[in-house]
XYZ file of C-alpha atoms in Angstrom:
283
model
C 0.000 0.000 0.000
C 2.929 2.314 0.676
C 3.896 2.463 -2.999
C 0.342 3.440 -3.910
C 0.430 6.238 -1.321
C 3.751 7.426 -2.703
C 2.285 7.453 -6.194
C -0.810 9.299 -4.969
C 1.189 12.003 -3.202
C 3.723 12.518 -5.995
C 1.121 12.523 -8.765
C -1.129 14.929 -6.837
C 1.742 17.383 -6.417
C 2.733 17.270 -10.080
C -0.867 17.436 -11.331
C -1.472 20.484 -9.150
C 1.547 22.252 -10.650
C 0.282 21.510 -14.170
C -3.449 21.995 -13.465
C -3.793 25.089 -15.727
C -2.847 22.996 -18.772
C -5.461 20.379 -17.863
C -8.220 22.952 -17.451
C -7.322 24.598 -20.753
C -7.427 21.215 -22.499
C -10.886 20.421 -21.133
C -12.210 23.834 -22.176
C -10.864 23.420 -25.704
C -12.460 19.963 -25.968
C -15.922 21.160 -24.954
C -16.417 24.878 -25.564
C -18.153 24.431 -28.947
C -21.277 22.929 -27.364
C -21.417 25.385 -24.456
C -23.499 28.553 -24.664
C -20.533 30.886 -25.188
C -20.164 33.903 -27.456
C -17.253 34.151 -29.876
C -15.556 36.613 -27.492
C -15.727 34.134 -24.624
C -14.224 31.201 -26.546
C -10.509 30.479 -26.305
C -8.282 29.374 -29.156
C -4.873 29.422 -27.454
C -3.305 29.100 -24.019
C -2.466 32.806 -23.784
C -6.143 33.713 -24.161
C -6.995 31.188 -21.470
C -4.475 32.694 -19.038
C -5.548 36.269 -19.767
C -9.319 35.729 -19.584
C -9.206 33.372 -16.616
C -7.016 35.628 -14.471
C -9.089 38.660 -15.491
C -12.465 37.067 -14.632
C -11.574 34.574 -11.902
C -8.196 35.581 -10.532
C -5.082 33.345 -10.456
C -6.937 30.671 -8.467
C -9.201 30.164 -11.497
C -6.288 28.501 -13.281
C -6.516 25.685 -10.717
C -10.311 25.370 -10.688
C -11.415 21.712 -10.331
C -7.943 20.563 -9.223
C -9.152 19.683 -5.714
C -11.831 17.435 -7.214
C -9.124 15.853 -9.390
C -7.233 14.966 -6.211
C -10.429 13.569 -4.681
C -10.797 11.443 -7.817
C -7.391 9.883 -7.240
C -8.447 8.458 -3.851
C -10.943 5.870 -5.234
C -8.648 5.267 -8.222
C -5.654 4.423 -6.047
C -7.758 2.337 -3.652
C -9.449 0.412 -6.484
C -6.079 -0.321 -8.077
C -4.750 -1.544 -4.747
C -7.767 -3.811 -4.151
C -8.355 -5.197 -7.647
C -5.113 -4.980 -9.614
C -3.375 -8.104 -8.333
C -6.518 -10.255 -8.679
C -7.131 -9.037 -12.229
C -3.473 -9.585 -13.111
C -3.473 -13.147 -11.765
C -6.650 -13.986 -13.690
C -5.711 -12.419 -17.048
C -2.058 -11.452 -17.348
C 0.413 -13.371 -19.454
C 3.244 -12.372 -21.777
C 1.147 -12.349 -24.952
C -0.307 -9.073 -26.272
C -3.944 -10.147 -25.953
C -3.768 -10.909 -22.229
C -1.671 -7.822 -21.427
C -4.191 -5.590 -23.167
C -7.097 -7.353 -21.445
C -5.466 -6.905 -18.046
C -4.912 -3.175 -18.633
C -8.459 -2.747 -19.958
C -10.132 -4.473 -17.011
C -8.010 -2.523 -14.522
C -8.898 0.757 -16.228
C -12.633 0.050 -16.382
C -12.745 -1.252 -12.790
C -11.079 1.840 -11.363
C -13.253 4.061 -13.555
C -16.439 2.573 -12.068
C -15.488 4.075 -8.706
C -13.876 7.322 -9.882
C -16.046 8.326 -12.860
C -18.543 10.493 -10.905
C -15.592 12.490 -9.539
C -14.313 12.902 -13.088
C -17.678 14.217 -14.325
C -17.830 16.702 -11.446
C -14.261 17.780 -12.196
C -15.021 18.316 -15.889
C -18.177 20.320 -15.158
C -16.233 22.571 -12.782
C -13.268 23.007 -15.120
C -15.319 23.822 -18.208
C -17.680 26.316 -16.564
C -16.132 29.614 -17.625
C -16.858 32.569 -15.386
C -18.885 35.129 -17.333
C -19.175 38.541 -15.622
C -22.674 39.076 -14.261
C -23.677 35.403 -14.406
C -23.942 33.031 -11.457
C -22.118 29.714 -11.591
C -23.902 26.383 -11.196
C -20.875 24.259 -10.319
C -19.247 25.743 -7.226
C -17.810 23.226 -4.779
C -17.881 19.469 -4.924
C -21.200 18.816 -3.170
C -23.083 21.626 -4.927
C -21.856 20.413 -8.323
C -22.884 16.823 -7.555
C -26.321 17.991 -6.405
C -26.923 20.155 -9.495
C -25.897 17.356 -11.874
C -28.225 14.969 -10.037
C -31.105 17.458 -10.308
C -30.434 18.039 -14.022
C -30.078 14.468 -15.229
C -30.349 12.013 -12.348
C -27.518 10.234 -10.537
C -26.415 7.601 -13.050
C -27.429 9.410 -16.237
C -25.706 12.575 -15.077
C -22.617 11.444 -13.175
C -21.920 8.492 -15.507
C -22.615 10.360 -18.750
C -20.173 9.131 -21.399
C -19.098 6.106 -19.348
C -19.714 3.639 -22.208
C -17.594 5.765 -24.524
C -14.973 5.824 -21.768
C -14.899 2.012 -21.673
C -14.301 1.903 -25.433
C -11.574 4.515 -24.996
C -9.921 2.431 -22.265
C -9.980 -0.676 -24.458
C -8.397 1.043 -27.452
C -5.913 2.922 -25.270
C -4.759 -0.233 -23.476
C -4.221 -2.248 -26.641
C -2.648 0.780 -28.309
C -0.034 1.051 -25.561
C 0.678 -2.687 -25.568
C 0.939 -2.832 -29.363
C 3.109 0.279 -29.776
C 5.336 -0.772 -26.884
C 5.859 -4.123 -28.615
C 6.663 -2.447 -31.950
C 9.059 0.081 -30.376
C 10.736 -2.411 -28.019
C 14.517 -2.110 -28.301
C 14.457 0.873 -30.651
C 14.599 3.606 -27.996
C 14.966 3.852 -24.187
C 11.730 5.871 -24.154
C 9.542 3.296 -25.895
C 7.037 3.169 -23.001
C 6.597 6.955 -22.985
C 6.279 7.068 -26.772
C 3.764 4.212 -26.703
C 1.655 6.140 -24.180
C 1.737 9.371 -26.181
C 1.105 7.581 -29.493
C -1.811 5.565 -28.162
C -3.440 8.621 -26.611
C -3.053 10.489 -29.915
C -5.069 7.761 -31.630
C -7.954 7.835 -29.142
C -7.966 11.576 -28.395
C -11.058 12.327 -30.544
C -12.938 9.650 -28.578
C -11.853 11.347 -25.354
C -13.204 14.641 -26.743
C -16.572 12.987 -27.411
C -16.658 11.673 -23.834
C -15.829 15.084 -22.387
C -18.585 16.702 -24.421
C -21.068 14.125 -23.180
C -19.991 14.899 -19.613
C -20.693 18.627 -19.984
C -23.908 18.404 -22.005
C -25.691 20.703 -19.592
C -29.376 21.496 -19.195
C -28.770 24.694 -21.211
C -27.625 22.598 -24.176
C -30.688 20.373 -23.852
C -33.001 23.402 -23.722
C -31.449 24.831 -26.895
C -31.879 21.468 -28.648
C -35.561 21.308 -27.662
C -36.212 24.668 -29.395
C -35.422 23.193 -32.808
C -38.700 22.781 -34.655
C -38.024 19.918 -37.049
C -36.035 16.706 -37.093
C -33.393 18.014 -39.524
C -32.590 21.068 -37.369
C -32.384 18.875 -34.269
C -30.081 16.459 -36.081
C -27.766 19.257 -37.245
C -27.687 20.745 -33.746
C -26.714 17.444 -32.112
C -24.272 16.495 -34.861
C -22.029 19.338 -33.682
C -21.024 16.932 -30.956
C -19.615 14.497 -33.518
C -17.846 17.033 -35.737
C -14.242 15.827 -35.750
C -12.873 19.248 -36.714
C -12.641 19.913 -32.975
C -11.429 16.407 -32.177
C -7.869 17.449 -31.348
C -8.626 20.693 -29.526
C -6.252 20.971 -26.560
C -4.133 18.062 -27.790
C -0.879 20.052 -27.694
C -1.585 21.173 -24.129
C -2.214 17.569 -23.125
C 1.119 16.440 -24.572
C 3.040 19.298 -22.952
C 1.446 18.389 -19.628
C 2.207 14.682 -20.094
C 5.857 15.250 -20.991
C 6.289 17.723 -18.133
C 4.816 15.189 -15.685
C 7.256 12.509 -16.851
C 10.240 14.849 -16.555
C 9.281 16.085 -13.096
C 8.543 12.604 -11.751
C 11.884 11.352 -13.099
C 13.935 14.269 -11.749
C 12.382 14.668 -8.289
C 12.878 11.850 -5.806
C 9.346 11.782 -4.430
C 9.932 8.423 -2.746
C 12.720 9.891 -0.610
C 10.615 12.990 0.094
C 7.639 10.845 1.112
C 9.721 8.665 3.467
C 11.372 11.689 5.075
C 8.013 13.354 5.690
C 6.568 10.084 7.022
C 9.490 9.618 9.450
C 9.259 13.208 10.681
C 5.523 12.784 11.282
C 6.115 9.599 13.293
C 8.769 11.367 15.381
C 6.385 14.248 16.066
C 3.595 11.889 17.135
C 5.822 10.321 19.776
C 5.843 13.508 21.825
């Protein structure tokens, strides 16, 4: 369990440092279906920094990060509880079993953490517009409003099926690319991760848009008078011209996380803090 706690602490620290990139990515993935004017939409990271600090202050750059840390608690616990059992039942050295093991682990942990992810996405993608009140302020208020809008499972698990497909393709993508790149570079695992995520990124964008399909979007859709207008309105969600919005920010964040985790000895830092805490508790 100690290694999971070390991973939780180190990843939480690094994700907090890079939280502005994550929020920008989520906004870019979803802003086309939100009720935003052309002036409120963001096309680059500089605009995001400028508008967010202007309307929300510096803390707005880190909006939803606390929920992201909450999300890691059930993820880490589920991995600790289920990973070894899933590995024993499925894992072997062939590509099929390795991909199956990774897929089942991903879906199992997602069952417990997905509501946190939906809450996080709703908070991150709600842009502060001067003069308008926010709906998603705080973890409990956001959960309550989503439940009122769409119901518990329909709201908090919106896009979950798409997420399972994404997990399947992502897992086999990593396994396959890692096998192809094996021996060609010392960074084959990192390249396999980045390459696999590039392939499934449009699917991730679809899932994010399903997670933020708010009651405002549904009300706008209901105003369309005929079937063709309704179809065109909803097809915006499947327009792949936006499929890679925020992709560069995601890669910068991913590479930065790898570099920081490799350079900083979080294991030593964790053990030192743990020992100091035990010493303090003795007195």
